[in-house]
Amino acid sequence: MDPGRDSTPLSITPEEQSEIEELRRLLLPTERARLERVERRLDDRAVTADQVGDVIAGAIAAGGARDAEALDAALQDPVSRAMRRSVREDPQSVADALFPVMGPAIRKAIVETVRGMLESTNRAIEASLSVQGVRWRLEAWRSGKSFAEIVLLHSLVYRVEQLLLIHKETGLLLRHVVAPDAAAQDPDMVSGMLTAIRDFVRDSFGGKSGDSLDVFQVGELEVLVEDSPRAALAAVVRGHPPPELRVELERALEAIEARFGTALDSFSGDTAPFAGAKDALDFCLRTRYEEKHPRGRGAVRMVWLAAAVIAALLIGWLVWWRADHRRWTRAIAALDATPGVVVTGSEHRAGAVEIAGLRDPLAEEPIAILERAGVDPTRARLALEPYQSLEDQIVARRRNQELRLELDAMARRVEATPILMRLDSTEILPESLVWLPGLVRDVERALDLARGAGEDATVEVIGHTDLSGDERRNDLLSNRRADRVRELLIERGLPAELVSTRGVAARDFTGDPEAESDLERNRRVDVRVRIGSAPGGSTP
């Protein structure tokens, strides 16, 4: 080729290309077959997936600790995403998978909680039924603390309330556990304070690099610190911990070192790898109370006597409560059965009985019903809204009330219509004769209304005189005037047996004796409709 000329690609004819392919097949048969197998394996997704799975499984089985940690880190994100997606799309399958693990864990937690509650309850009851319990109650009253706190204070030997696992090199908190019902502060702040205190003590008193602060007191709490090459374990203890507690702390720290040694060496601030340390720490959350000592026979008798008294009071209260509840049930049923009353609900609360419902204003008073049922009505809180009942008794009562109101109005109208007489005579003045037919109709209407209301009614005619004449003459004149009006009423249709008369002379005189108009007004006869009973007087 001429170096001064541009190079150009060679043109190959189809025949030449075919000859080249044949030459490759003759010279490289094995390599060509291998390449074809590789292409087929790469194109087959099932074969590729199986091989990748074998490689990952082999890497997990044969890899060292450092390789395993790298693999864990690589798989953490995709596995987490897959779990979250599975929880969102099919939570039931995840719940079914976790059931064998969660069931025993939940049962264990419930058993431990109930056991602690029963132990606290037993100790509180035991302390309550003794002279010592009385003293403790007085102490609780004086100090403002609860009785349970005083019992715990006097019967507790020690209790591990908190455990803090601290990375020794950085001073950061790796894990923190707290006993049930124990007050806990910010664990990161406590961890930092512990590290600062230990560094201060070592620097101030010239300790060696491996020396550490083993124990210090904070009020009622004692803090025990155990060290290992890479971690420190601090236990916050209430009471007086025994020496064997330190042995338990050492064992827990040794187990954590053995299990999480690599994680402690490579710790960079992520505490997630130390979640499994909780089991070892929970084992050290111990509580010990005073051992029970045999009581004397007198103390035992006192306990049994107190228990018997309490049982008797409780039984008596239960018997009274049952009887009282039965009485109120009957009383509420009687109230509900009363015409015009509907009970919609009742509830016993704080010694009172709340009764809700409806009541017609014409129904019987609820207080009277409850009293007849044998209960104390002052304990009843009645919330009965007004309504109109359609029960026959209430409807009849309402009708009678309306009739009685009309009857009273008619009776007052009759009383307001006096019959005036001439001086010293039984002759009726002309203007009163004009009113007489209307008066008779009013009296008849009043008698009809009384019968409709189921009432007894009579008519009384009362004669009056002015002050002229002596008393005997006036008595005679007033009686004659009443008799005269009675005759007129009977003539116009009133039953004679219902009409009675009496004369009062001038004994009911009203007005000015010197005024002629007042004298004329007292020369009269009054007609009264009496409801309920027959009046006294004479009937000719």
PDB file of N, CA, C and O in Angstrom, residues 76-127:
ATOM      1  N   GLN A  76     -29.997  -5.409  52.146  1.00  0.00           N
ATOM      2  CA  GLN A  76     -30.914  -4.801  53.112  1.00  0.00           C
ATOM      3  C   GLN A  76     -31.988  -3.955  52.430  1.00  0.00           C
ATOM      4  O   GLN A  76     -33.182  -4.101  52.691  1.00  0.00           O
ATOM      5  N   ASP A  77     -31.599  -3.051  51.524  1.00  0.00           N
ATOM      6  CA  ASP A  77     -32.569  -2.170  50.871  1.00  0.00           C
ATOM      7  C   ASP A  77     -33.570  -2.923  50.006  1.00  0.00           C
ATOM      8  O   ASP A  77     -34.786  -2.720  50.133  1.00  0.00           O
ATOM      9  N   PRO A  78     -33.127  -3.823  49.091  1.00  0.00           N
ATOM     10  CA  PRO A  78     -34.148  -4.530  48.275  1.00  0.00           C
ATOM     11  C   PRO A  78     -35.068  -5.416  49.104  1.00  0.00           C
ATOM     12  O   PRO A  78     -36.260  -5.512  48.818  1.00  0.00           O
ATOM     13  N   VAL A  79     -34.516  -6.072  50.135  1.00  0.00           N
ATOM     14  CA  VAL A  79     -35.375  -6.915  50.971  1.00  0.00           C
ATOM     15  C   VAL A  79     -36.388  -6.059  51.732  1.00  0.00           C
ATOM     16  O   VAL A  79     -37.564  -6.419  51.854  1.00  0.00           O
ATOM     17  N   SER A  80     -35.944  -4.895  52.228  1.00  0.00           N
ATOM     18  CA  SER A  80     -36.862  -4.001  52.944  1.00  0.00           C
ATOM     19  C   SER A  80     -37.973  -3.515  52.022  1.00  0.00           C
ATOM     20  O   SER A  80     -39.144  -3.481  52.398  1.00  0.00           O
ATOM     21  N   ARG A  81     -37.596  -3.127  50.787  1.00  0.00           N
ATOM     22  CA  ARG A  81     -38.618  -2.682  49.840  1.00  0.00           C
ATOM     23  C   ARG A  81     -39.598  -3.790  49.510  1.00  0.00           C
ATOM     24  O   ARG A  81     -40.819  -3.570  49.404  1.00  0.00           O
ATOM     25  N   ALA A  82     -39.083  -4.999  49.362  1.00  0.00           N
ATOM     26  CA  ALA A  82     -39.966  -6.131  49.063  1.00  0.00           C
ATOM     27  C   ALA A  82     -40.925  -6.398  50.222  1.00  0.00           C
ATOM     28  O   ALA A  82     -42.110  -6.688  50.017  1.00  0.00           O
ATOM     29  N   MET A  83     -40.423  -6.298  51.453  1.00  0.00           N
ATOM     30  CA  MET A  83     -41.290  -6.509  52.616  1.00  0.00           C
ATOM     31  C   MET A  83     -42.380  -5.442  52.692  1.00  0.00           C
ATOM     32  O   MET A  83     -43.548  -5.743  52.937  1.00  0.00           O
ATOM     33  N   ARG A  84     -42.013  -4.170  52.486  1.00  0.00           N
ATOM     34  CA  ARG A  84     -43.006  -3.106  52.537  1.00  0.00           C
ATOM     35  C   ARG A  84     -44.067  -3.280  51.453  1.00  0.00           C
ATOM     36  O   ARG A  84     -45.262  -3.092  51.688  1.00  0.00           O
ATOM     37  N   ARG A  85     -43.623  -3.674  50.274  1.00  0.00           N
ATOM     38  CA  ARG A  85     -44.588  -3.899  49.190  1.00  0.00           C
ATOM     39  C   ARG A  85     -45.515  -5.067  49.518  1.00  0.00           C
ATOM     40  O   ARG A  85     -46.722  -5.013  49.277  1.00  0.00           O
ATOM     41  N   SER A  86     -44.951  -6.116  50.098  1.00  0.00           N
ATOM     42  CA  SER A  86     -45.779  -7.274  50.466  1.00  0.00           C
ATOM     43  C   SER A  86     -46.794  -6.907  51.533  1.00  0.00           C
ATOM     44  O   SER A  86     -47.949  -7.339  51.491  1.00  0.00           O
ATOM     45  N   VAL A  87     -46.393  -6.065  52.519  1.00  0.00           N
ATOM     46  CA  VAL A  87     -47.328  -5.641  53.574  1.00  0.00           C
ATOM     47  C   VAL A  87     -48.462  -4.814  52.992  1.00  0.00           C
ATOM     48  O   VAL A  87     -49.626  -4.954  53.375  1.00  0.00           O
ATOM     49  N   ARG A  88     -48.130  -3.936  52.024  1.00  0.00           N
ATOM     50  CA  ARG A  88     -49.174  -3.105  51.420  1.00  0.00           C
ATOM     51  C   ARG A  88     -50.130  -3.924  50.569  1.00  0.00           C
ATOM     52  O   ARG A  88     -51.346  -3.737  50.614  1.00  0.00           O
ATOM     53  N   GLU A  89     -49.594  -4.850  49.752  1.00  0.00           N
ATOM     54  CA  GLU A  89     -50.424  -5.561  48.787  1.00  0.00           C
ATOM     55  C   GLU A  89     -51.096  -6.792  49.380  1.00  0.00           C
ATOM     56  O   GLU A  89     -52.210  -7.137  48.978  1.00  0.00           O
ATOM     57  N   ASP A  90     -50.443  -7.489  50.291  1.00  0.00           N
ATOM     58  CA  ASP A  90     -51.030  -8.717  50.840  1.00  0.00           C
ATOM     59  C   ASP A  90     -50.674  -8.822  52.325  1.00  0.00           C
ATOM     60  O   ASP A  90     -49.848  -9.642  52.725  1.00  0.00           O
ATOM     61  N   PRO A  91     -51.292  -7.973  53.178  1.00  0.00           N
ATOM     62  CA  PRO A  91     -50.934  -7.989  54.613  1.00  0.00           C
ATOM     63  C   PRO A  91     -51.291  -9.298  55.300  1.00  0.00           C
ATOM     64  O   PRO A  91     -50.660  -9.689  56.262  1.00  0.00           O
ATOM     65  N   GLN A  92     -52.311  -9.998  54.801  1.00  0.00           N
ATOM     66  CA  GLN A  92     -52.736 -11.230  55.477  1.00  0.00           C
ATOM     67  C   GLN A  92     -51.653 -12.297  55.421  1.00  0.00           C
ATOM     68  O   GLN A  92     -51.419 -13.028  56.392  1.00  0.00           O
ATOM     69  N   SER A  93     -50.967 -12.408  54.262  1.00  0.00           N
ATOM     70  CA  SER A  93     -49.913 -13.417  54.159  1.00  0.00           C
ATOM     71  C   SER A  93     -48.761 -13.109  55.108  1.00  0.00           C
ATOM     72  O   SER A  93     -48.175 -14.007  55.709  1.00  0.00           O
ATOM     73  N   VAL A  94     -48.442 -11.804  55.255  1.00  0.00           N
ATOM     74  CA  VAL A  94     -47.382 -11.432  56.203  1.00  0.00           C
ATOM     75  C   VAL A  94     -47.809 -11.755  57.626  1.00  0.00           C
ATOM     76  O   VAL A  94     -47.027 -12.279  58.425  1.00  0.00           O
ATOM     77  N   ALA A  95     -49.087 -11.468  57.952  1.00  0.00           N
ATOM     78  CA  ALA A  95     -49.589 -11.785  59.292  1.00  0.00           C
ATOM     79  C   ALA A  95     -49.556 -13.287  59.547  1.00  0.00           C
ATOM     80  O   ALA A  95     -49.198 -13.740  60.641  1.00  0.00           O
ATOM     81  N   ASP A  96     -49.926 -14.085  58.546  1.00  0.00           N
ATOM     82  CA  ASP A  96     -49.883 -15.538  58.713  1.00  0.00           C
ATOM     83  C   ASP A  96     -48.462 -16.022  58.932  1.00  0.00           C
ATOM     84  O   ASP A  96     -48.209 -16.944  59.718  1.00  0.00           O
ATOM     85  N   ALA A  97     -47.505 -15.401  58.227  1.00  0.00           N
ATOM     86  CA  ALA A  97     -46.112 -15.815  58.383  1.00  0.00           C
ATOM     87  C   ALA A  97     -45.567 -15.463  59.757  1.00  0.00           C
ATOM     88  O   ALA A  97     -44.763 -16.208  60.335  1.00  0.00           O
ATOM     89  N   LEU A  98     -45.991 -14.305  60.305  1.00  0.00           N
ATOM     90  CA  LEU A  98     -45.489 -13.873  61.610  1.00  0.00           C
ATOM     91  C   LEU A  98     -46.258 -14.489  62.770  1.00  0.00           C
ATOM     92  O   LEU A  98     -45.819 -14.377  63.918  1.00  0.00           O
ATOM     93  N   PHE A  99     -47.405 -15.118  62.518  1.00  0.00           N
ATOM     94  CA  PHE A  99     -48.233 -15.637  63.603  1.00  0.00           C
ATOM     95  C   PHE A  99     -47.483 -16.595  64.520  1.00  0.00           C
ATOM     96  O   PHE A  99     -47.581 -16.494  65.749  1.00  0.00           O
ATOM     97  N   PRO A 100     -46.712 -17.590  63.984  1.00  0.00           N
ATOM     98  CA  PRO A 100     -46.020 -18.513  64.909  1.00  0.00           C
ATOM     99  C   PRO A 100     -45.037 -17.817  65.831  1.00  0.00           C
ATOM    100  O   PRO A 100     -44.713 -18.320  66.900  1.00  0.00           O
ATOM    101  N   VAL A 101     -44.535 -16.618  65.407  1.00  0.00           N
ATOM    102  CA  VAL A 101     -43.562 -15.910  66.247  1.00  0.00           C
ATOM    103  C   VAL A 101     -44.267 -14.938  67.190  1.00  0.00           C
ATOM    104  O   VAL A 101     -43.949 -14.850  68.381  1.00  0.00           O
ATOM    105  N   MET A 102     -45.256 -14.195  66.670  1.00  0.00           N
ATOM    106  CA  MET A 102     -45.914 -13.174  67.467  1.00  0.00           C
ATOM    107  C   MET A 102     -46.784 -13.772  68.570  1.00  0.00           C
ATOM    108  O   MET A 102     -46.886 -13.218  69.657  1.00  0.00           O
ATOM    109  N   GLY A 103     -47.433 -14.910  68.284  1.00  0.00           N
ATOM    110  CA  GLY A 103     -48.300 -15.521  69.298  1.00  0.00           C
ATOM    111  C   GLY A 103     -47.576 -15.807  70.600  1.00  0.00           C
ATOM    112  O   GLY A 103     -47.979 -15.335  71.671  1.00  0.00           O
ATOM    113  N   PRO A 104     -46.491 -16.605  70.576  1.00  0.00           N
ATOM    114  CA  PRO A 104     -45.755 -16.862  71.836  1.00  0.00           C
ATOM    115  C   PRO A 104     -45.225 -15.590  72.480  1.00  0.00           C
ATOM    116  O   PRO A 104     -45.225 -15.468  73.700  1.00  0.00           O
ATOM    117  N   ALA A 105     -44.777 -14.614  71.657  1.00  0.00           N
ATOM    118  CA  ALA A 105     -44.244 -13.376  72.240  1.00  0.00           C
ATOM    119  C   ALA A 105     -45.324 -12.604  72.973  1.00  0.00           C
ATOM    120  O   ALA A 105     -45.127 -12.091  74.072  1.00  0.00           O
ATOM    121  N   ILE A 106     -46.505 -12.525  72.360  1.00  0.00           N
ATOM    122  CA  ILE A 106     -47.610 -11.799  73.006  1.00  0.00           C
ATOM    123  C   ILE A 106     -48.034 -12.508  74.285  1.00  0.00           C
ATOM    124  O   ILE A 106     -48.280 -11.883  75.322  1.00  0.00           O
ATOM    125  N   ARG A 107     -48.147 -13.843  74.216  1.00  0.00           N
ATOM    126  CA  ARG A 107     -48.535 -14.587  75.423  1.00  0.00           C
ATOM    127  C   ARG A 107     -47.514 -14.392  76.539  1.00  0.00           C
ATOM    128  O   ARG A 107     -47.883 -14.231  77.712  1.00  0.00           O
ATOM    129  N   LYS A 108     -46.240 -14.405  76.195  1.00  0.00           N
ATOM    130  CA  LYS A 108     -45.206 -14.217  77.220  1.00  0.00           C
ATOM    131  C   LYS A 108     -45.322 -12.825  77.846  1.00  0.00           C
ATOM    132  O   LYS A 108     -45.224 -12.672  79.067  1.00  0.00           O
ATOM    133  N   ALA A 109     -45.548 -11.816  77.015  1.00  0.00           N
ATOM    134  CA  ALA A 109     -45.678 -10.458  77.556  1.00  0.00           C
ATOM    135  C   ALA A 109     -46.883 -10.349  78.481  1.00  0.00           C
ATOM    136  O   ALA A 109     -46.823  -9.740  79.543  1.00  0.00           O
ATOM    137  N   ILE A 110     -48.005 -10.964  78.076  1.00  0.00           N
ATOM    138  CA  ILE A 110     -49.205 -10.910  78.917  1.00  0.00           C
ATOM    139  C   ILE A 110     -48.963 -11.632  80.233  1.00  0.00           C
ATOM    140  O   ILE A 110     -49.342 -11.154  81.312  1.00  0.00           O
ATOM    141  N   VAL A 111     -48.336 -12.804  80.177  1.00  0.00           N
ATOM    142  CA  VAL A 111     -48.073 -13.568  81.400  1.00  0.00           C
ATOM    143  C   VAL A 111     -47.188 -12.773  82.352  1.00  0.00           C
ATOM    144  O   VAL A 111     -47.443 -12.700  83.562  1.00  0.00           O
ATOM    145  N   GLU A 112     -46.133 -12.134  81.810  1.00  0.00           N
ATOM    146  CA  GLU A 112     -45.229 -11.368  82.675  1.00  0.00           C
ATOM    147  C   GLU A 112     -45.956 -10.169  83.284  1.00  0.00           C
ATOM    148  O   GLU A 112     -45.773  -9.847  84.455  1.00  0.00           O
ATOM    149  N   THR A 113     -46.789  -9.506  82.491  1.00  0.00           N
ATOM    150  CA  THR A 113     -47.520  -8.347  83.020  1.00  0.00           C
ATOM    151  C   THR A 113     -48.486  -8.752  84.121  1.00  0.00           C
ATOM    152  O   THR A 113     -48.568  -8.120  85.182  1.00  0.00           O
ATOM    153  N   VAL A 114     -49.247  -9.832  83.875  1.00  0.00           N
ATOM    154  CA  VAL A 114     -50.205 -10.292  84.878  1.00  0.00           C
ATOM    155  C   VAL A 114     -49.483 -10.769  86.132  1.00  0.00           C
ATOM    156  O   VAL A 114     -49.927 -10.523  87.263  1.00  0.00           O
ATOM    157  N   ARG A 115     -48.344 -11.449  85.958  1.00  0.00           N
ATOM    158  CA  ARG A 115     -47.597 -11.933  87.118  1.00  0.00           C
ATOM    159  C   ARG A 115     -47.119 -10.762  87.980  1.00  0.00           C
ATOM    160  O   ARG A 115     -47.236 -10.775  89.203  1.00  0.00           O
ATOM    161  N   GLY A 116     -46.597  -9.715  87.308  1.00  0.00           N
ATOM    162  CA  GLY A 116     -46.158  -8.554  88.083  1.00  0.00           C
ATOM    163  C   GLY A 116     -47.314  -7.859  88.771  1.00  0.00           C
ATOM    164  O   GLY A 116     -47.204  -7.416  89.914  1.00  0.00           O
ATOM    165  N   MET A 117     -48.455  -7.764  88.089  1.00  0.00           N
ATOM    166  CA  MET A 117     -49.623  -7.122  88.698  1.00  0.00           C
ATOM    167  C   MET A 117     -50.110  -7.909  89.901  1.00  0.00           C
ATOM    168  O   MET A 117     -50.435  -7.339  90.949  1.00  0.00           O
ATOM    169  N   LEU A 118     -50.169  -9.245  89.774  1.00  0.00           N
ATOM    170  CA  LEU A 118     -50.624 -10.069  90.894  1.00  0.00           C
ATOM    171  C   LEU A 118     -49.657  -9.968  92.077  1.00  0.00           C
ATOM    172  O   LEU A 118     -50.086  -9.934  93.235  1.00  0.00           O
ATOM    173  N   GLU A 119     -48.363  -9.929  91.766  1.00  0.00           N
ATOM    174  CA  GLU A 119     -47.391  -9.827  92.861  1.00  0.00           C
ATOM    175  C   GLU A 119     -47.552  -8.506  93.599  1.00  0.00           C
ATOM    176  O   GLU A 119     -47.562  -8.458  94.831  1.00  0.00           O
ATOM    177  N   SER A 120     -47.723  -7.408  92.840  1.00  0.00           N
ATOM    178  CA  SER A 120     -47.925  -6.113  93.488  1.00  0.00           C
ATOM    179  C   SER A 120     -49.225  -6.089  94.287  1.00  0.00           C
ATOM    180  O   SER A 120     -49.280  -5.576  95.401  1.00  0.00           O
ATOM    181  N   THR A 121     -50.281  -6.670  93.728  1.00  0.00           N
ATOM    182  CA  THR A 121     -51.569  -6.706  94.427  1.00  0.00           C
ATOM    183  C   THR A 121     -51.482  -7.525  95.700  1.00  0.00           C
ATOM    184  O   THR A 121     -51.991  -7.137  96.758  1.00  0.00           O
ATOM    185  N   ASN A 122     -50.822  -8.694  95.613  1.00  0.00           N
ATOM    186  CA  ASN A 122     -50.684  -9.545  96.806  1.00  0.00           C
ATOM    187  C   ASN A 122     -49.925  -8.828  97.910  1.00  0.00           C
ATOM    188  O   ASN A 122     -50.288  -8.905  99.088  1.00  0.00           O
ATOM    189  N   ARG A 123     -48.898  -8.108  97.529  1.00  0.00           N
ATOM    190  CA  ARG A 123     -48.110  -7.416  98.555  1.00  0.00           C
ATOM    191  C   ARG A 123     -48.900  -6.260  99.157  1.00  0.00           C
ATOM    192  O   ARG A 123     -48.821  -5.999 100.356  1.00  0.00           O
ATOM    193  N   ALA A 124     -49.679  -5.556  98.316  1.00  0.00           N
ATOM    194  CA  ALA A 124     -50.485  -4.461  98.855  1.00  0.00           C
ATOM    195  C   ALA A 124     -51.558  -4.986  99.801  1.00  0.00           C
ATOM    196  O   ALA A 124     -51.808  -4.424 100.871  1.00  0.00           O
ATOM    197  N   ILE A 125     -52.216  -6.127  99.434  1.00  0.00           N
ATOM    198  CA  ILE A 125     -53.238  -6.712 100.309  1.00  0.00           C
ATOM    199  C   ILE A 125     -52.609  -7.217 101.588  1.00  0.00           C
ATOM    200  O   ILE A 125     -53.133  -7.027 102.694  1.00  0.00           O
ATOM    201  N   GLU A 126     -51.477  -7.872 101.456  1.00  0.00           N
ATOM    202  CA  GLU A 126     -50.804  -8.403 102.645  1.00  0.00           C
ATOM    203  C   GLU A 126     -50.427  -7.286 103.608  1.00  0.00           C
ATOM    204  O   GLU A 126     -50.595  -7.399 104.825  1.00  0.00           O
ATOM    205  N   ALA A 127     -49.961  -6.169 103.036  1.00  0.00           N
ATOM    206  CA  ALA A 127     -49.581  -5.052 103.903  1.00  0.00           C
ATOM    207  C   ALA A 127     -50.800  -4.365 104.495  1.00  0.00           C
ATOM    208  O   ALA A 127     -50.754  -3.838 105.606  1.00  0.00           O
TER     209      ALA A 127
END
